[in-house]
PDB file of C-alpha atoms in Angstrom:
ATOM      1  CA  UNK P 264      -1.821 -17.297   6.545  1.00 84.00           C
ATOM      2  CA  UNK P 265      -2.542 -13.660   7.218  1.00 91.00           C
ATOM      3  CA  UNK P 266      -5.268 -12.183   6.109  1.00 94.00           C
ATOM      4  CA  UNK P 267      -5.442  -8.189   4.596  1.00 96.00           C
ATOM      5  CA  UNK P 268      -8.502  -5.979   4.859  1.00 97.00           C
ATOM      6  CA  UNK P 269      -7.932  -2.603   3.259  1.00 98.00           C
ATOM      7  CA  UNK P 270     -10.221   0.528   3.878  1.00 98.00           C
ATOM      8  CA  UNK P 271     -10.378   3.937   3.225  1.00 98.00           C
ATOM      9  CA  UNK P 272     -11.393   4.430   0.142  1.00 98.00           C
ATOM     10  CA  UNK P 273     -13.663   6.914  -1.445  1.00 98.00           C
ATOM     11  CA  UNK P 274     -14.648   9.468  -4.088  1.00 98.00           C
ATOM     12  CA  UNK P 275     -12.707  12.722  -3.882  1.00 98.00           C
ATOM     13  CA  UNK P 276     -11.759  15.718  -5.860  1.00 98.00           C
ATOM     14  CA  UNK P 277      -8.610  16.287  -7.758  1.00 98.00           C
ATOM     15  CA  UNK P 278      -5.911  18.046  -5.220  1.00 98.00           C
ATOM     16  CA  UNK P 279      -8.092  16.270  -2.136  1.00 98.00           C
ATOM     17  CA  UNK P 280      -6.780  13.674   0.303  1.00 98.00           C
ATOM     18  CA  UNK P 281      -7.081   9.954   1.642  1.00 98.00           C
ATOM     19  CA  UNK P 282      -6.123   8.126   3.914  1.00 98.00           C
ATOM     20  CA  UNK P 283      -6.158   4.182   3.609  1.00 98.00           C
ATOM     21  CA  UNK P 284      -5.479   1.598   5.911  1.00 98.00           C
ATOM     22  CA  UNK P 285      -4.306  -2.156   5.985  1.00 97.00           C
ATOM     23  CA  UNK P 286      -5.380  -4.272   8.821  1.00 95.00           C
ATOM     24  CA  UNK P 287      -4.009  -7.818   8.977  1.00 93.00           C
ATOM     25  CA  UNK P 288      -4.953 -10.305  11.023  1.00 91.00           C
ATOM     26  CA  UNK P 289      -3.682 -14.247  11.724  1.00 91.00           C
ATOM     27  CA  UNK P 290      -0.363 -13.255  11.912  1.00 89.00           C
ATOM     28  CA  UNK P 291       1.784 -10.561  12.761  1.00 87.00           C
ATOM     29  CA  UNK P 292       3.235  -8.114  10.338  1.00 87.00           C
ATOM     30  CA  UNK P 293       6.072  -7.115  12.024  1.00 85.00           C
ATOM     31  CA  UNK P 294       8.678  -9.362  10.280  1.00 88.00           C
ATOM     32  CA  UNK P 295       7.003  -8.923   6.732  1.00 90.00           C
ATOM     33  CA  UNK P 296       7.964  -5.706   4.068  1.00 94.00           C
ATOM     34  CA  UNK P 297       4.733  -4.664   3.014  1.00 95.00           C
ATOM     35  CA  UNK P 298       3.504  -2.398  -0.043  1.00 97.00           C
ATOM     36  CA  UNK P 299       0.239  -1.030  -1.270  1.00 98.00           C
ATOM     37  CA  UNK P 300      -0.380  -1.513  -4.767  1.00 98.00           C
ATOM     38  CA  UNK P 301      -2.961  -0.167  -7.264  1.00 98.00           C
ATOM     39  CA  UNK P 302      -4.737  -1.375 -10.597  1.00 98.00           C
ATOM     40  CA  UNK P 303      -6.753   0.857 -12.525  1.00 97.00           C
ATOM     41  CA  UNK P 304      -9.044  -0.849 -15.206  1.00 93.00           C
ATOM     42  CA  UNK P 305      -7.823  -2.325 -18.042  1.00 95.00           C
ATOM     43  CA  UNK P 306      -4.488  -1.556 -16.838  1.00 97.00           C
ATOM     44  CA  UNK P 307      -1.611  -4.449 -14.589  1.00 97.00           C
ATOM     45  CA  UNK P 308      -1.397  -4.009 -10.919  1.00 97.00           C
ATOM     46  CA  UNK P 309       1.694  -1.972  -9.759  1.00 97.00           C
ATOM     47  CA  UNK P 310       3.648  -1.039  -6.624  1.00 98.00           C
ATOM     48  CA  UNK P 311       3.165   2.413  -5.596  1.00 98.00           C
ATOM     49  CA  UNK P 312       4.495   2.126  -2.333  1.00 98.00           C
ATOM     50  CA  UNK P 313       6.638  -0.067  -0.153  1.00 97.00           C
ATOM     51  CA  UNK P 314       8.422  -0.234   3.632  1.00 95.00           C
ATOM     52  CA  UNK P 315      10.918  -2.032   5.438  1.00 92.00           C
ATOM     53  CA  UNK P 316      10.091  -4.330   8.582  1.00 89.00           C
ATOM     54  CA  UNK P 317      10.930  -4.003  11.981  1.00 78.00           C
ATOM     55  CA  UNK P 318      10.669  -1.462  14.312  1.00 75.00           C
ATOM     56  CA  UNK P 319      13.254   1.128  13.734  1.00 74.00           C
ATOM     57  CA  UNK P 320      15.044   2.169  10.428  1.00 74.00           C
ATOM     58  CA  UNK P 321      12.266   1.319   8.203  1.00 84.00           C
ATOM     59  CA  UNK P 322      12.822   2.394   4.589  1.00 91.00           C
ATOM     60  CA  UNK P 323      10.064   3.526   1.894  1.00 94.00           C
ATOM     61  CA  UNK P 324      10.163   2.830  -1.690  1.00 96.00           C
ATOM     62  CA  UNK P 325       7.796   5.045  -3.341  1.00 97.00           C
ATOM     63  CA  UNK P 326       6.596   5.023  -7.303  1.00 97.00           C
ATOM     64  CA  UNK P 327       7.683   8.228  -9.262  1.00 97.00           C
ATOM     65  CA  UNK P 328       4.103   9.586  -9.782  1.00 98.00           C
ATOM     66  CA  UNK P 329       3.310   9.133  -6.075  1.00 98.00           C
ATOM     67  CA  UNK P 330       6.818  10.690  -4.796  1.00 98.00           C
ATOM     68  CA  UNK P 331       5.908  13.546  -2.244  1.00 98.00           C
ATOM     69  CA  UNK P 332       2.303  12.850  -2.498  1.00 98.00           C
ATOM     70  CA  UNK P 333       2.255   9.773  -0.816  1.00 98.00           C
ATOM     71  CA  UNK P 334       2.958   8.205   2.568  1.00 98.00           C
ATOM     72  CA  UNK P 335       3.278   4.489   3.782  1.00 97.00           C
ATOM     73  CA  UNK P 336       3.198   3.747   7.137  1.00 95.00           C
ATOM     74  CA  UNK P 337       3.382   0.833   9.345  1.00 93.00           C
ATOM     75  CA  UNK P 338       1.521   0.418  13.051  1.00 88.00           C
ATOM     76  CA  UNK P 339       3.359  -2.286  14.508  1.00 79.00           C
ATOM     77  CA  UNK P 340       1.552  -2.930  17.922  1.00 81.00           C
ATOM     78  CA  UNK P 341      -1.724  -2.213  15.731  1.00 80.00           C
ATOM     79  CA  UNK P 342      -0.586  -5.016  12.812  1.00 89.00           C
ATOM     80  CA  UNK P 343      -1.839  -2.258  10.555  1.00 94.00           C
ATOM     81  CA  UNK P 344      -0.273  -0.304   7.275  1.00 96.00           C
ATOM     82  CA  UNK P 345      -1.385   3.244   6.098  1.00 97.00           C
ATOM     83  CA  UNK P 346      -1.311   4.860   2.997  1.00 98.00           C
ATOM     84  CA  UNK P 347      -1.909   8.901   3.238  1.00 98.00           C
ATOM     85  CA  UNK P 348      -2.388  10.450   0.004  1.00 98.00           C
ATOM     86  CA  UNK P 349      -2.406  13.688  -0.407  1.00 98.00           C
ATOM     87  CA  UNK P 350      -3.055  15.800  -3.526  1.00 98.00           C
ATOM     88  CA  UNK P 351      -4.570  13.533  -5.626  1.00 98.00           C
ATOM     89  CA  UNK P 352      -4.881  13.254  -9.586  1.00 98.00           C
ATOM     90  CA  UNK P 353      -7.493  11.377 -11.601  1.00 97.00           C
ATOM     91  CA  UNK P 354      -5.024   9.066 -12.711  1.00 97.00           C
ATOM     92  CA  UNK P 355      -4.439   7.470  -9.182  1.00 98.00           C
ATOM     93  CA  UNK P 356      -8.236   6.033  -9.871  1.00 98.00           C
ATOM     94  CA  UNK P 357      -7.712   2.463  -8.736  1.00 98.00           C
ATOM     95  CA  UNK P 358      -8.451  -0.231  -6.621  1.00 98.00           C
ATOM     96  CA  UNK P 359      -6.202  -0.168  -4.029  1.00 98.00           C
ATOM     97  CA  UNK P 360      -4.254  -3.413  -2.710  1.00 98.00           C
ATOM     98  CA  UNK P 361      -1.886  -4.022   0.737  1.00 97.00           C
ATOM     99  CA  UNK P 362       0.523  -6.818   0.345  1.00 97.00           C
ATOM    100  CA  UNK P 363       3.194  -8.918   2.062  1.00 96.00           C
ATOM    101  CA  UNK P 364       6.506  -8.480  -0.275  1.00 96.00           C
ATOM    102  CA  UNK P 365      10.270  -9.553  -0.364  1.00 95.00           C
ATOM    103  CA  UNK P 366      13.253  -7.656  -1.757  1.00 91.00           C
ATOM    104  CA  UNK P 367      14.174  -9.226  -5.137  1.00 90.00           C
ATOM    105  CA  UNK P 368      16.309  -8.192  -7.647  1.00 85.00           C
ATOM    106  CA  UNK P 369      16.368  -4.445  -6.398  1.00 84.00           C
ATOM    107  CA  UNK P 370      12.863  -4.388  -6.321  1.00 90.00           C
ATOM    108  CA  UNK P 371       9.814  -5.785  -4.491  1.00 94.00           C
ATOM    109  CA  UNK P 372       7.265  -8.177  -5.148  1.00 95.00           C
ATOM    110  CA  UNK P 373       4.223  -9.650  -3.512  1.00 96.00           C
ATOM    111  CA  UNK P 374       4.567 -12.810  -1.472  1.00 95.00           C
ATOM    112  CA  UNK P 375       2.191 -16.299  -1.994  1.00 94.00           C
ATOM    113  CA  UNK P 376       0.085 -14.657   0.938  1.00 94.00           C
ATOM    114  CA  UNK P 377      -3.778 -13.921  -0.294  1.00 94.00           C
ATOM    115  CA  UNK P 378      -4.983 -11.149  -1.688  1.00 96.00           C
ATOM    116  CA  UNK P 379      -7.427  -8.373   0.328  1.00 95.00           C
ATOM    117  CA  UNK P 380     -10.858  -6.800  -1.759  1.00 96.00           C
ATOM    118  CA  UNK P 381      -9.036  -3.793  -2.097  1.00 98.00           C
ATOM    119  CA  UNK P 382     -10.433  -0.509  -1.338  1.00 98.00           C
ATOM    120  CA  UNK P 383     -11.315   1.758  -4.291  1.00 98.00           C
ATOM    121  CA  UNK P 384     -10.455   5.561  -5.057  1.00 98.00           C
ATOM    122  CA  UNK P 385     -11.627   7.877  -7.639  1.00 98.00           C
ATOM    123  CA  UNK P 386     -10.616  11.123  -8.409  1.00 98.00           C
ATOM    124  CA  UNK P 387     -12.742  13.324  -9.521  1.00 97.00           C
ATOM    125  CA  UNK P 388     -11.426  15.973 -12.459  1.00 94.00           C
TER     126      UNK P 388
END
């Protein structure tokens, strides 16, 4: 089973940037969709971000809150997924999760594969 370490994280001001990154390890990535997902407190984890596998043609699903802030990204020789996220709001406060997902349905959702520590962001106001 593969195994998901997410980093990155931090404390930032509102408008600032982060980048966050996904390393796996015990198996390749490179057949798998993957997606970053967040969960706030109190509040369900949700898919904020999404991309294809392979090595060419990948596509992105992206959240509506996060479209043109944020950018997933996939290092396929490095097993490794980004997140960049730029211009940040308090309300993407969360713990932030990487995943292994399938296509279902017209949408994505996570695989039996466990779950990282997540890396957390707050946004200062």
């Amino acid at each position: 089973q593969v195994q998901l370490a997410e980093s990155g994280g931090g404390l930032v001001p509102a408008g600032g940037s982060l980048r966050l990154s996904c390393a796996a390890s015990g198996r390749t990535l490179l057949f798998n969709y993957m997606g970053w997902y967040r969960q706030a407190p109190g509040a369900q984890r949700e898919l904020v971000a999404a991309i294809s596998s392979g090595r060419v043609e990948r596509t992105t699903y992206y959240k509506d809150s996060v479209k043109g802030r944020f950018t997933i990204s996939r290092d396929i020789g490095d097993n490794t997924v980004y997140l960049q996220m730029n211009t940040l709001k308090p309300e993407d406060t969360a713990v932030y999760y990487c995943h292994t997902v399938v296509r279902a349905g017209g949408t994505y959702v996570p695989t039996k594969d466990s779950w990282g520590q997540g890396t957390q962001v707050t946004v200062s106001s």
